[in-house]
PDB file with one MODEL, atoms N, CA, C and O in Angstrom:
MODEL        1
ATOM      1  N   UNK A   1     -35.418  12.596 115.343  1.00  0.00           N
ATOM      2  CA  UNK A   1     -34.006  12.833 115.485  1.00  0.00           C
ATOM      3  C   UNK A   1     -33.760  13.408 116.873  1.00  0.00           C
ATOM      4  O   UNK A   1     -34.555  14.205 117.371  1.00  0.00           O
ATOM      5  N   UNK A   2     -32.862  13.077 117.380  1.00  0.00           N
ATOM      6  CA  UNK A   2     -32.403  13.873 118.777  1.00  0.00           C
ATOM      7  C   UNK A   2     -31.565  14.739 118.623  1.00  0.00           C
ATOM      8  O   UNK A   2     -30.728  14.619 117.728  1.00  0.00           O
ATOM      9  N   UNK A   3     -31.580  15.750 119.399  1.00  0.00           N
ATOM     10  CA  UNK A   3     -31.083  16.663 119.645  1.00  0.00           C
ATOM     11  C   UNK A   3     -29.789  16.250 120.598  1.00  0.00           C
ATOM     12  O   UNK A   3     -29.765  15.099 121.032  1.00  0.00           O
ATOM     13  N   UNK A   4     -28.825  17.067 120.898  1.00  0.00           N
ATOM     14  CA  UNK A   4     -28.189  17.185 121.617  1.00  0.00           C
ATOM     15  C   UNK A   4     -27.902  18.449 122.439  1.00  0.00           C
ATOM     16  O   UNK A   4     -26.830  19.023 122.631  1.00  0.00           O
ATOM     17  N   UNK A   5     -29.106  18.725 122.862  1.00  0.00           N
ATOM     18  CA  UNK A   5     -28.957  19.662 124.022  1.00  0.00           C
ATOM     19  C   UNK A   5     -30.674  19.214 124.481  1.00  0.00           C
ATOM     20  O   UNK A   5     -31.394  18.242 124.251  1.00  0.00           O
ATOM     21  N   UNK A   6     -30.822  20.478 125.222  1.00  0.00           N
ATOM     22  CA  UNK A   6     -32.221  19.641 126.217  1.00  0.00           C
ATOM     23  C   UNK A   6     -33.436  20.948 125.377  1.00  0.00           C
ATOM     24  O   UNK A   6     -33.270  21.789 124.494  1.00  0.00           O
ATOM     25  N   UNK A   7     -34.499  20.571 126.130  1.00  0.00           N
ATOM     26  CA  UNK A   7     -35.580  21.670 125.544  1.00  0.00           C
ATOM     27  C   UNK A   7     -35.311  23.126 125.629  1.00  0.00           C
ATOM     28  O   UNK A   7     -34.840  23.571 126.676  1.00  0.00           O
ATOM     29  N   UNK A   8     -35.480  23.645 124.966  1.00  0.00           N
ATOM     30  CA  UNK A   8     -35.075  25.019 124.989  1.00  0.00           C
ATOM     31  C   UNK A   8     -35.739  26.258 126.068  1.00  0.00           C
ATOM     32  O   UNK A   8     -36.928  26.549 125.940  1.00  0.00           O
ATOM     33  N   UNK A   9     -35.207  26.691 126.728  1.00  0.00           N
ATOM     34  CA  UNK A   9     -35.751  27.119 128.051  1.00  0.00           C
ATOM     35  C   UNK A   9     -37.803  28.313 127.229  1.00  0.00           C
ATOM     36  O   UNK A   9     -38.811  28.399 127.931  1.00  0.00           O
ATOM     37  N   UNK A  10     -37.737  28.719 126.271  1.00  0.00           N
ATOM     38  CA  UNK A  10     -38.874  29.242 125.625  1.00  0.00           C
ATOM     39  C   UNK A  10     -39.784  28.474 126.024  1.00  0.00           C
ATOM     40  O   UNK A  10     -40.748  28.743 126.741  1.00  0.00           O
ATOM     41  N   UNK A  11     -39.373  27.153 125.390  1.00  0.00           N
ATOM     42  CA  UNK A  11     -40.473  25.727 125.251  1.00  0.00           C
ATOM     43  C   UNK A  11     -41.182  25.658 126.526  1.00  0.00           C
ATOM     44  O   UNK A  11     -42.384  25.709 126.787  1.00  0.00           O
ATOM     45  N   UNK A  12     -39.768  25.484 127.518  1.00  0.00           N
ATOM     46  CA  UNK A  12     -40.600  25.086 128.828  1.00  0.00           C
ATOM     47  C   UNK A  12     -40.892  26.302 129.743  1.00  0.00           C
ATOM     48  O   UNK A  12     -41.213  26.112 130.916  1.00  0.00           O
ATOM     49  N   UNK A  13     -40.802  27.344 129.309  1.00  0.00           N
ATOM     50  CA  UNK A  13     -41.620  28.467 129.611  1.00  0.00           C
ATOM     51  C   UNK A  13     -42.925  28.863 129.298  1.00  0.00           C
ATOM     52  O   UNK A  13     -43.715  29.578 129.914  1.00  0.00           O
ATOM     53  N   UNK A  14     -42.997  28.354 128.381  1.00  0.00           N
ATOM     54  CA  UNK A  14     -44.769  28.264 127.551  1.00  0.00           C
ATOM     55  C   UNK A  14     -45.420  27.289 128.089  1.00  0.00           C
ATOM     56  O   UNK A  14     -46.645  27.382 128.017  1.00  0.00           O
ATOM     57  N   UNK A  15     -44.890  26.172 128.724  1.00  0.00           N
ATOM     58  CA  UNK A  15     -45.893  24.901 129.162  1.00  0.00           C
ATOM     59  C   UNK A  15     -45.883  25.184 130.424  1.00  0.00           C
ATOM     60  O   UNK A  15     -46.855  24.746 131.039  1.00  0.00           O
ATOM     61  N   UNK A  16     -45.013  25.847 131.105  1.00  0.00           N
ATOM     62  CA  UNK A  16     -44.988  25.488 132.760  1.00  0.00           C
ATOM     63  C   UNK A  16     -46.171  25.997 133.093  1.00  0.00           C
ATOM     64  O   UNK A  16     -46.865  25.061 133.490  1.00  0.00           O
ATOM     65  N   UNK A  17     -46.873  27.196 133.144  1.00  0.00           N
ATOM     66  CA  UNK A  17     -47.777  27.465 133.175  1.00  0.00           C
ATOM     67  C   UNK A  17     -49.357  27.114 133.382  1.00  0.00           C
ATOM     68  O   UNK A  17     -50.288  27.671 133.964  1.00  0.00           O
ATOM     69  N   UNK A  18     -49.176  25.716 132.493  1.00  0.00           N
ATOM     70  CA  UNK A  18     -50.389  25.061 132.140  1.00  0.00           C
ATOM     71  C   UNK A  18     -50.359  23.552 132.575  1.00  0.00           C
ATOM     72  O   UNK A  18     -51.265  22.745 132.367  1.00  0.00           O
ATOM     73  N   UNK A  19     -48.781  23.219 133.421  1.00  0.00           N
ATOM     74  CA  UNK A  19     -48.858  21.975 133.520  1.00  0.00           C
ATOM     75  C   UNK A  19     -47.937  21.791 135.115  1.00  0.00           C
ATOM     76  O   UNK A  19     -46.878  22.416 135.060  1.00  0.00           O
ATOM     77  N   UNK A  20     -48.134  21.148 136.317  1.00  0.00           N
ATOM     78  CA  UNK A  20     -47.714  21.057 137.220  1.00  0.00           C
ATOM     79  C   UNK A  20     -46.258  20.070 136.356  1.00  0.00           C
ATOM     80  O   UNK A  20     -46.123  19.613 135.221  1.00  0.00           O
ATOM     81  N   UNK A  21     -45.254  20.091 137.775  1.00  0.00           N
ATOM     82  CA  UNK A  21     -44.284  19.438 137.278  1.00  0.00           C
ATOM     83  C   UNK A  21     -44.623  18.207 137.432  1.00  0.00           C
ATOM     84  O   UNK A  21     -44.028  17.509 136.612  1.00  0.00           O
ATOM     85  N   UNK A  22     -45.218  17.694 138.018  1.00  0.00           N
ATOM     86  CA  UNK A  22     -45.395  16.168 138.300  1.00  0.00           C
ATOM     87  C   UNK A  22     -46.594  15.944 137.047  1.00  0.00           C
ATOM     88  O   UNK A  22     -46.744  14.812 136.587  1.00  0.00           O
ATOM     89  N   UNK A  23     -47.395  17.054 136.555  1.00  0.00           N
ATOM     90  CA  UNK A  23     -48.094  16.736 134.787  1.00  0.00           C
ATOM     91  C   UNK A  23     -46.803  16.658 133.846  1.00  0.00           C
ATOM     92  O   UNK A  23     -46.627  15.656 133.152  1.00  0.00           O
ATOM     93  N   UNK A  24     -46.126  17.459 133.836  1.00  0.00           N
ATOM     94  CA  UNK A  24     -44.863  17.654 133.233  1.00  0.00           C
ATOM     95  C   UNK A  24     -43.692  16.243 132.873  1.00  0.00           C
ATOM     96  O   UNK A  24     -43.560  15.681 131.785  1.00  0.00           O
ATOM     97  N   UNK A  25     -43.156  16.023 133.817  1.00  0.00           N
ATOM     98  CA  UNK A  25     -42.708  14.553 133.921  1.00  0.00           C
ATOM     99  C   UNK A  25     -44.009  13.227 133.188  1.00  0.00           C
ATOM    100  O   UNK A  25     -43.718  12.579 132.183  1.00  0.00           O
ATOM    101  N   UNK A  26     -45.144  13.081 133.797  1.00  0.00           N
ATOM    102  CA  UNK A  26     -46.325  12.795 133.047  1.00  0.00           C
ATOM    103  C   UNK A  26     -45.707  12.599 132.042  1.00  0.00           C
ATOM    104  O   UNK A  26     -44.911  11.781 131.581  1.00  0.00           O
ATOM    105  N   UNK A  27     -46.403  13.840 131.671  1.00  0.00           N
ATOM    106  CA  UNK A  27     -46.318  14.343 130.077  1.00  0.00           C
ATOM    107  C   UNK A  27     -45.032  13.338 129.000  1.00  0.00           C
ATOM    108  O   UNK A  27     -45.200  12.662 127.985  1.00  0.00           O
ATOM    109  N   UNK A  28     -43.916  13.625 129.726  1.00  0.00           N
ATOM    110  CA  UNK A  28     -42.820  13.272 129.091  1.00  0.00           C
ATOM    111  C   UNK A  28     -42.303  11.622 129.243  1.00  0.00           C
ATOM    112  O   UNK A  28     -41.495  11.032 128.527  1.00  0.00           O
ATOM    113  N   UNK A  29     -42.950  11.178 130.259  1.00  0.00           N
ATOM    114  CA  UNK A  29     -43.001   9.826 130.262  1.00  0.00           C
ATOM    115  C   UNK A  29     -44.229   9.178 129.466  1.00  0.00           C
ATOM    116  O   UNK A  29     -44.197   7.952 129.567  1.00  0.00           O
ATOM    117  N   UNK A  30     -45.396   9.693 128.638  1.00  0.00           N
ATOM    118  CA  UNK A  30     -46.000   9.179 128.030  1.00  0.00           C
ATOM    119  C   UNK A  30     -45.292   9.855 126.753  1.00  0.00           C
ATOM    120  O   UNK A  30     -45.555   9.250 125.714  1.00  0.00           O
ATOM    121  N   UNK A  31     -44.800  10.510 126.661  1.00  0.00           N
ATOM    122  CA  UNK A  31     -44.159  10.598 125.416  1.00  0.00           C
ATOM    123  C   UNK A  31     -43.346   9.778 124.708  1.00  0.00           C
ATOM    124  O   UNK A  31     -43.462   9.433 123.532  1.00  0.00           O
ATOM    125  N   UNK A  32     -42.131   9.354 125.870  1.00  0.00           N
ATOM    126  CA  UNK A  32     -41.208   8.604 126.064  1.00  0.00           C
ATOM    127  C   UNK A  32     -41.696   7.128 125.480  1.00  0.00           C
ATOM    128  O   UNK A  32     -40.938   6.327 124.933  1.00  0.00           O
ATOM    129  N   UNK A  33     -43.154   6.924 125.711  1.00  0.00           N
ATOM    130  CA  UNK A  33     -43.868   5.512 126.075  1.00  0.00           C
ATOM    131  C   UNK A  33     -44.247   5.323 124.613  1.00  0.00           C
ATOM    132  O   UNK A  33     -43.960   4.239 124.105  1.00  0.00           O
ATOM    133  N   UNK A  34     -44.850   6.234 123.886  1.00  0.00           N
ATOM    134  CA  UNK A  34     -45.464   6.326 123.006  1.00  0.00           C
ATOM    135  C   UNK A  34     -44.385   6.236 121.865  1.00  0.00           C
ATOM    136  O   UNK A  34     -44.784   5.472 120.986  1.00  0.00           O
ATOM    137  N   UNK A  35     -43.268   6.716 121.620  1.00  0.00           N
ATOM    138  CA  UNK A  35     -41.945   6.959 120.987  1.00  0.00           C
ATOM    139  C   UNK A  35     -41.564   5.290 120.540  1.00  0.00           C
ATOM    140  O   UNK A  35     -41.429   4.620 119.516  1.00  0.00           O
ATOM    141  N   UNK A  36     -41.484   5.102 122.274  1.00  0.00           N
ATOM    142  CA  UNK A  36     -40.579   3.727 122.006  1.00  0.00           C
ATOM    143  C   UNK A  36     -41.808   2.281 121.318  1.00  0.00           C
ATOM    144  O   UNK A  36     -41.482   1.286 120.671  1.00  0.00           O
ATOM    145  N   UNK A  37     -43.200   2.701 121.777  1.00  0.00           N
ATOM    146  CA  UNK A  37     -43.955   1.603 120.741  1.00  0.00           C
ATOM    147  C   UNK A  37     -43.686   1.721 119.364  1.00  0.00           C
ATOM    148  O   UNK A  37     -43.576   0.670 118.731  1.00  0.00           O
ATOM    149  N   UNK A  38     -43.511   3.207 118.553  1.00  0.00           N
ATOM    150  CA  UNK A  38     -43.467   3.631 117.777  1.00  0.00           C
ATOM    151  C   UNK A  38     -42.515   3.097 116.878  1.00  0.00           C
ATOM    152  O   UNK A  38     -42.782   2.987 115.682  1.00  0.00           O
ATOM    153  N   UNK A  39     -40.622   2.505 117.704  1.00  0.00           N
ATOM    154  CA  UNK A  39     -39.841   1.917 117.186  1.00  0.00           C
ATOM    155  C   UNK A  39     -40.112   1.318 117.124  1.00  0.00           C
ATOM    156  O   UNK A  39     -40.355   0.808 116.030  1.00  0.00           O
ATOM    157  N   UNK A  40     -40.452   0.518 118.763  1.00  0.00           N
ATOM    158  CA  UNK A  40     -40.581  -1.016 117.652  1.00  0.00           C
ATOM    159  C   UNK A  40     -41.466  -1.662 116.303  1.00  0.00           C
ATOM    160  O   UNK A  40     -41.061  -2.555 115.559  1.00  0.00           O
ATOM    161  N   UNK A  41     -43.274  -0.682 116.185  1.00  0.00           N
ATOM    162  CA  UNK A  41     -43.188  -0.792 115.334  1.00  0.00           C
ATOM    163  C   UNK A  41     -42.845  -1.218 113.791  1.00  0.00           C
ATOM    164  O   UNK A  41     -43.274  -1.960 112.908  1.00  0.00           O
ATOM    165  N   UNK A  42     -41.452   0.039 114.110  1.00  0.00           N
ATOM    166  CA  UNK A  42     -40.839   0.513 113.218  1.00  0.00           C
ATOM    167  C   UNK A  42     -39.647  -1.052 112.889  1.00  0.00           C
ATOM    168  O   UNK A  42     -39.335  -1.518 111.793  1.00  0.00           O
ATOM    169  N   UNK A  43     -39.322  -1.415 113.951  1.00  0.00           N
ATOM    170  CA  UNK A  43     -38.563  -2.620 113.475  1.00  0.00           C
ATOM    171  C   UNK A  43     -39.104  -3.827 113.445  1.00  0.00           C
ATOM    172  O   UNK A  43     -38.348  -4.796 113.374  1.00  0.00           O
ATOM    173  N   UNK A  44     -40.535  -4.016 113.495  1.00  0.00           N
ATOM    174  CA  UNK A  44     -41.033  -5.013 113.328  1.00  0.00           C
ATOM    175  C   UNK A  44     -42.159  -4.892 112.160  1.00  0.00           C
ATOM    176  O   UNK A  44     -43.068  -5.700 111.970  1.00  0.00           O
ATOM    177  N   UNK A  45     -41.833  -3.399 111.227  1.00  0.00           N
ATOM    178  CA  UNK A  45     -42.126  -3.246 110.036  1.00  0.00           C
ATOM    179  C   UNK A  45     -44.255  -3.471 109.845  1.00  0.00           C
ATOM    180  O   UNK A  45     -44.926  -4.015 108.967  1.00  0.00           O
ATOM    181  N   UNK A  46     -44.553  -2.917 110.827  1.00  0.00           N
ATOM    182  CA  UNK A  46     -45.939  -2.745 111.470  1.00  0.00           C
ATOM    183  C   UNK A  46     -46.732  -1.893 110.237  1.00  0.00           C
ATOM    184  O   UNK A  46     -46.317  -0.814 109.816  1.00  0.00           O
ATOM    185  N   UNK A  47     -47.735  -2.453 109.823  1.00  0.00           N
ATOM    186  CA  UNK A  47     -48.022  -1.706 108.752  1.00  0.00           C
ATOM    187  C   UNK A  47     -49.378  -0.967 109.136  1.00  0.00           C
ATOM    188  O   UNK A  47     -50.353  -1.667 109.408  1.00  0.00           O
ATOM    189  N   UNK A  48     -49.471   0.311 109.166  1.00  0.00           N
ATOM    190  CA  UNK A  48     -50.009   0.634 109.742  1.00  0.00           C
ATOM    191  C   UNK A  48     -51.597   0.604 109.642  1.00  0.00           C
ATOM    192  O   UNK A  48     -51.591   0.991 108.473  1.00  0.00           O
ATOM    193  N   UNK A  49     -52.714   0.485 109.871  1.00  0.00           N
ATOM    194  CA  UNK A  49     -54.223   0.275 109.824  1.00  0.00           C
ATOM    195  C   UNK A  49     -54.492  -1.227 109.464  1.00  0.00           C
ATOM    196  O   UNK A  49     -55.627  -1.535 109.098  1.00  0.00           O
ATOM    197  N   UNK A  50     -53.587  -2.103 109.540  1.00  0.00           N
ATOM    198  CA  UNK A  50     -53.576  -3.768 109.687  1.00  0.00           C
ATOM    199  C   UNK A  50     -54.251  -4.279 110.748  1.00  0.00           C
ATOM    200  O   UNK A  50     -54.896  -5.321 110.632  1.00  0.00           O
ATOM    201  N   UNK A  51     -54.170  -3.553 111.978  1.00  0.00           N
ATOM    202  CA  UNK A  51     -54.587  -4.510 112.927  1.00  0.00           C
ATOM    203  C   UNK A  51     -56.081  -4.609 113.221  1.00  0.00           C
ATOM    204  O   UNK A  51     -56.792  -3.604 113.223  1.00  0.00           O
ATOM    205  N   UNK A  52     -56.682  -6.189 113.540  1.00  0.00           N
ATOM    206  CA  UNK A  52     -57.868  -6.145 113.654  1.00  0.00           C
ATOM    207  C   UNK A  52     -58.276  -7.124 114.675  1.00  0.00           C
ATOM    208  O   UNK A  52     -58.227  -8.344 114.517  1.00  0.00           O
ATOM    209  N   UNK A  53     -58.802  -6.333 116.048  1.00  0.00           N
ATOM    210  CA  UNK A  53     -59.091  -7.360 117.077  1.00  0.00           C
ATOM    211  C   UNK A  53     -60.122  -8.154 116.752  1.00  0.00           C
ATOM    212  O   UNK A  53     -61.209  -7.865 116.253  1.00  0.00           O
ATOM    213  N   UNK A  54     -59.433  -9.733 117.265  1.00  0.00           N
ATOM    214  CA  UNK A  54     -60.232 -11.248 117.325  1.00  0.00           C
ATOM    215  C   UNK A  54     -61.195 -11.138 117.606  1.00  0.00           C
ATOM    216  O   UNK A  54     -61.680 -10.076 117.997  1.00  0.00           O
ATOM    217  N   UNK A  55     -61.788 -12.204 117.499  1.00  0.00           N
ATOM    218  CA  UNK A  55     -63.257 -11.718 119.086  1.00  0.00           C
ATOM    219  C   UNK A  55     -62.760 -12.592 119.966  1.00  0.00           C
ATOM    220  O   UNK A  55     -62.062 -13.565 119.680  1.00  0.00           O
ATOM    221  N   UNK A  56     -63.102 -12.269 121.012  1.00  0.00           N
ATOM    222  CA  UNK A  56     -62.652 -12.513 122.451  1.00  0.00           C
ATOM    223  C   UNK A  56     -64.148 -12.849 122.971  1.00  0.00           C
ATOM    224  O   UNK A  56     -65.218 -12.273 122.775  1.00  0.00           O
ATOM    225  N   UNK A  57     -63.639 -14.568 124.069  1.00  0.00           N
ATOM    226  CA  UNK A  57     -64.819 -15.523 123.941  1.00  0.00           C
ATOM    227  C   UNK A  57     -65.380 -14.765 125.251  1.00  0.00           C
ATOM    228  O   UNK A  57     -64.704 -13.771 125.517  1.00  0.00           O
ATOM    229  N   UNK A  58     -66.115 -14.925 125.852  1.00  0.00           N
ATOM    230  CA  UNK A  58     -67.093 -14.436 126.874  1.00  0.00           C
ATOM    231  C   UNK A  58     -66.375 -15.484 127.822  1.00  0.00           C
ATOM    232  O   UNK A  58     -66.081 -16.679 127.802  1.00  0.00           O
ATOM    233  N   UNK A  59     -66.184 -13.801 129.115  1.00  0.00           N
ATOM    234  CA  UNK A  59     -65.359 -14.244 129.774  1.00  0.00           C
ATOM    235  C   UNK A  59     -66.777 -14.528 131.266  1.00  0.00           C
ATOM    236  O   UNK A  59     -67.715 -13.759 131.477  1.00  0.00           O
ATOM    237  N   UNK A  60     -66.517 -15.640 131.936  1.00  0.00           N
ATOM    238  CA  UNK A  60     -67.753 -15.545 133.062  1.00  0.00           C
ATOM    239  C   UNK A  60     -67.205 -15.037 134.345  1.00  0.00           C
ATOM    240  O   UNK A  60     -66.048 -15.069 134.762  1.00  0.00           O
ATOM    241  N   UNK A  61     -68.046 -14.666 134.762  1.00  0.00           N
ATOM    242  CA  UNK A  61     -67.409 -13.988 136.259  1.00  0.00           C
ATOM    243  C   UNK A  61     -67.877 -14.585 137.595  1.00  0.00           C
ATOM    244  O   UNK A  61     -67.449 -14.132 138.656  1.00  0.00           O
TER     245      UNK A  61
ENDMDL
END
């Protein structure tokens, strides 16, 4: 659910500490990343522990 206001200044008082801002942003863009696989997922009704990689033919180099 979203909120409608931003992180609560506590929150990002407890992390700043431990995370540069450019980890920070990071941070929140893999969040961001991870969220939105998560929908679609979610709308493509992904069931979860289904997936099972092919085998993949030998690639030559």
């Amino acid at each position: 659910m979203l909120t409608l206001d931003h992180v609560p200044d506590e929150v990002y008082a407890q992390v700043r500490p431990h995370f540069t801002e450019e980890e920070l942003a990071n941070l929140t863009l893999l969040i961001a990343t991870i969220n939105a696989w998560n929908r679609f997922g979610v709308s493509f009704r992904d069931v979860l522990g289904e997936y099972t990689p092919k085998k993949v033919a030998h690639i030559k180099e």
